[in-house]
Coordinates of C-alpha atoms in Angstrom, one line a residue:
M1136 CA 10.2 33.1 -43.2
K1137 CA 12.9 30.6 -42.1
L1138 CA 14.3 31.3 -38.7
H1139 CA 18.0 30.8 -37.9
P1140 CA 19.4 29.9 -34.4
P1141 CA 21.5 32.7 -32.8
H1142 CA 24.8 30.6 -33.1
A1143 CA 24.3 30.4 -36.9
D1144 CA 24.3 34.2 -37.2
S1145 CA 27.5 34.4 -35.1
E1146 CA 29.2 31.8 -37.3
K1147 CA 28.3 33.8 -40.4
K1148 CA 29.8 37.0 -39.0
A1149 CA 32.9 35.2 -37.9
N1150 CA 33.4 33.8 -41.4
A1151 CA 32.9 37.2 -42.9
L1152 CA 35.6 38.6 -40.5
W1153 CA 38.1 36.0 -41.6
R1154 CA 37.6 37.0 -45.2
Q1155 CA 38.5 40.6 -44.1
F1156 CA 41.5 39.5 -42.0
S1157 CA 44.6 41.7 -42.4
R1158 CA 47.9 41.2 -40.8
R1159 CA 48.4 44.9 -40.5
D1160 CA 45.3 45.4 -38.3
Q1161 CA 45.2 42.1 -36.3
E1162 CA 44.4 43.8 -33.0
A1163 CA 41.1 45.3 -34.4
F1164 CA 40.3 41.9 -35.9
W1165 CA 40.6 39.9 -32.7
K1166 CA 38.6 42.4 -30.7
Q1167 CA 35.6 41.7 -33.0
Y1168 CA 36.3 38.0 -33.6
E1169 CA 36.7 36.7 -30.0
P1170 CA 33.2 37.9 -28.8
L1171 CA 31.6 36.1 -31.7
I1172 CA 33.4 32.9 -30.8
T1173 CA 32.4 33.2 -27.2
H1174 CA 28.7 33.8 -28.1
H1175 CA 28.8 30.8 -30.5
K1176 CA 30.1 28.4 -27.8
S1177 CA 27.6 29.5 -25.2
S1178 CA 24.7 29.1 -27.7
Q1179 CA 25.7 25.6 -28.4
K1180 CA 25.9 24.6 -24.7
A1181 CA 22.5 26.2 -23.9
P1182 CA 20.3 23.2 -24.8
L1183 CA 22.3 21.0 -22.4
T1184 CA 21.1 23.2 -19.4
T1185 CA 17.5 22.1 -19.7
K1186 CA 15.7 21.9 -16.4
V1187 CA 15.2 18.3 -15.1
P1188 CA 11.7 17.8 -13.8
T1189 CA 11.7 17.1 -10.1
Q1190 CA 10.6 13.6 -9.1
V1191 CA 7.4 13.4 -7.1
K1192 CA 8.0 12.1 -3.6
K1193 CA 6.3 8.8 -3.1
S1194 CA 4.2 8.1 -0.1
S1195 CA 6.0 6.3 2.7
N1196 CA 2.9 4.6 4.0
R1197 CA 3.0 0.9 4.2
V1198 CA 0.1 -1.4 5.1
F1199 CA 0.6 -4.8 6.6
H1200 CA -2.5 -7.0 6.1
P1201 CA -3.3 -10.3 7.7
S1202 CA -1.8 -13.3 5.9
L1203 CA -3.8 -15.2 3.4
V1204 CA -3.9 -18.2 5.7
N1205 CA -5.7 -16.2 8.3
Y1206 CA -8.3 -15.1 5.7
F1207 CA -8.7 -18.7 4.7
R1208 CA -9.2 -19.8 8.3
S1209 CA -11.9 -17.2 8.9
G1210 CA -13.6 -18.2 5.6
I1211 CA -13.8 -21.8 6.7
I1212 CA -15.2 -20.9 10.1
I1213 CA -17.8 -18.6 8.7
S1214 CA -18.8 -21.0 5.9
L1215 CA -19.3 -23.9 8.4
L1216 CA -21.4 -21.7 10.7
I1217 CA -23.6 -20.6 7.8
L1218 CA -24.0 -24.2 6.5
L1219 CA -25.0 -25.5 10.0
S1220 CA -27.7 -22.8 10.2
F1221 CA -29.4 -24.4 7.2
L1222 CA -29.6 -27.9 8.8
P1223 CA -33.3 -29.0 9.3
I1224 CA -34.6 -28.6 12.8
A1225 CA -37.1 -31.1 14.2
T1226 CA -40.5 -29.4 14.5
T1227 CA -42.1 -29.5 17.9
D1228 CA -45.0 -27.8 19.6
T1229 CA -42.9 -26.2 22.3
I1230 CA -42.1 -22.5 21.8
E1231 CA -38.5 -23.0 23.2
E1232 CA -37.5 -25.4 20.4
T1233 CA -39.4 -23.6 17.6
I1234 CA -38.3 -20.0 18.3
I1235 CA -35.9 -19.5 21.2
F1236 CA -33.3 -22.2 20.3
P1237 CA -33.0 -21.1 16.6
L1238 CA -32.8 -17.5 17.7
I1239 CA -30.0 -18.3 20.2
Y1240 CA -28.1 -20.2 17.5
I1241 CA -28.4 -17.3 15.1
V1242 CA -27.0 -14.9 17.7
F1243 CA -24.2 -17.4 18.5
V1244 CA -23.3 -17.5 14.8
L1245 CA -23.3 -13.7 14.4
V1246 CA -21.2 -13.2 17.5
T1247 CA -18.7 -15.9 16.5
I1248 CA -18.3 -14.4 13.0
A1249 CA -17.9 -10.9 14.4
Y1250 CA -15.3 -12.0 16.9
D1251 CA -13.3 -13.9 14.3
L1252 CA -13.3 -10.9 11.9
W1253 CA -12.5 -8.5 14.7
R1254 CA -9.1 -10.1 15.1
L1255 CA -8.1 -9.6 11.5
N1256 CA -6.1 -6.4 12.1
S1257 CA -4.1 -4.5 9.5
F1258 CA -1.2 -2.3 10.5
Q1259 CA -0.3 0.9 8.6
V1260 CA 3.1 2.5 9.2
R1261 CA 2.7 6.2 8.5
E1262 CA 5.2 9.1 8.7
K1263 CA 4.0 10.3 12.1
S1264 CA 1.9 7.4 13.5
L1265 CA 1.0 3.7 13.6
V1266 CA -2.5 2.9 12.5
I1267 CA -4.3 -0.2 13.6
Q1268 CA -7.1 -0.9 11.1
K1269 CA -10.2 -3.1 11.4
K1270 CA -11.3 -2.8 7.8
V1271 CA -14.3 -5.1 8.1
F1272 CA -15.8 -2.7 10.7
F1273 CA -14.4 0.5 9.1
M1274 CA -12.4 1.4 12.3
E1275 CA -9.0 2.8 12.8
Y1276 CA -6.8 3.6 15.9
Y1277 CA -4.0 6.1 15.6
I1278 CA -0.9 6.0 17.9
H1279 CA 1.7 8.7 17.4
W1280 CA 5.3 7.5 17.3
S1281 CA 6.2 10.0 20.0
D1282 CA 3.6 8.4 22.4
I1283 CA 5.0 4.8 22.1
R1284 CA 7.3 3.7 24.9
S1285 CA 7.9 0.2 23.5
I1286 CA 6.4 -2.6 21.4
V1287 CA 6.7 -6.3 22.1
I1288 CA 5.5 -9.1 19.7
E1289 CA 4.2 -11.8 22.1
R1290 CA 2.8 -15.4 21.6
W1291 CA -0.4 -16.1 23.4
K1292 CA -1.8 -19.6 23.8
N1293 CA -5.0 -21.2 24.8
K1294 CA -6.4 -24.8 24.6
N1295 CA -7.3 -24.5 20.9
E1296 CA -4.6 -22.3 19.3
S1297 CA -1.4 -20.3 19.5
Y1298 CA -1.2 -16.8 18.0
R1299 CA 0.8 -13.6 18.1
M1300 CA -0.2 -10.4 19.8
L1301 CA 1.3 -6.9 19.4
A1302 CA 1.6 -5.3 22.8
I1303 CA 2.0 -1.5 22.5
D1304 CA 3.1 0.3 25.7
T1305 CA 2.2 4.1 25.4
Y1306 CA 2.9 7.0 27.6
S1307 CA -0.7 8.3 27.5
N1308 CA -2.9 5.2 27.7
G1309 CA -0.7 2.4 29.1
S1310 CA -0.4 -0.9 27.4
K1311 CA -2.8 -2.4 24.8
S1312 CA -2.5 -5.6 22.8
Y1313 CA -3.8 -6.4 19.3
K1314 CA -4.0 -9.6 17.3
F1315 CA -1.0 -9.7 15.0
P1316 CA -2.0 -12.0 12.1
M1317 CA 0.6 -11.2 9.5
S1318 CA 3.1 -13.5 7.8
E1319 CA 6.7 -14.1 8.9
E1320 CA 8.1 -12.1 6.0
A1321 CA 5.8 -9.2 6.6
Q1322 CA 6.6 -9.3 10.3
L1323 CA 10.3 -8.9 9.6
E1324 CA 9.7 -5.9 7.3
F1325 CA 7.4 -4.4 10.0
I1326 CA 10.1 -4.7 12.6
S1327 CA 12.7 -3.2 10.3
L1328 CA 10.5 -0.2 9.5
L1329 CA 9.8 0.5 13.2
E1330 CA 13.5 0.2 14.1
A1331 CA 14.2 2.8 11.4
K1332 CA 11.9 5.1 13.3
N1333 CA 13.8 4.5 16.5
I1334 CA 11.0 2.5 18.1
D1335 CA 11.9 0.1 20.8
I1336 CA 10.5 -3.1 19.4
K1337 CA 11.2 -6.7 20.5
D1338 CA 10.1 -10.0 19.0
E1339 CA 9.4 -12.5 21.8
S1340 CA 7.2 -14.8 19.7
Q1341 CA 8.9 -18.1 18.9
H1342 CA 7.2 -20.7 16.8
K1343 CA 7.3 -24.2 18.2
S1344 CA 5.1 -25.9 15.6
L1345 CA 4.2 -25.6 11.9
W1346 CA 0.6 -25.0 12.8
S1347 CA 1.4 -21.9 14.9
S1348 CA 3.7 -20.5 12.3
W1349 CA 0.9 -20.7 9.7
F1350 CA -1.9 -19.2 11.8
G1351 CA 0.2 -16.6 13.5

């Protein structure tokens, strides 16, 4: 059986009433006709009031990884150390040169690699906290925004390199510094996000050479 929409039935009844229209009894006609017209209009508008699906709120988490240049630098250092470990060693009869020296070198290589990878920090900006991630070692440090007194991006220098550090001053544990190896563009976005959370953050790192700007 074919179904008709409600407004189609109302339209048929209205047309039937028009055919029965009489000037002598207009009042009775309009009492029946006006409700049909009102129902017809409301039926036509009904499809427009469909419920709009609510948009799923996206996660506000943002992760800032070390720049590609820092990964490249670490890759070169690790590769050189591994290649050097395969160099032939002169064989001697002394136990120091056959066992102890190679063992010391292996330990040196492992410690150097671990130290270099340890400095590749990632920073995740979450709704309630800042997370410092050492992904190679599967470690994370959480600092709640309410516990942060201030943050300063500093530039540290030694004989071999110049790099940036993120000094975080907290109410509970004092001040701690973390290697800050992200790109210039990522640093600006990081500062902007923290300022939006009313965090007192200052950038006191000034690049004086192209080398320092590349390697952070």
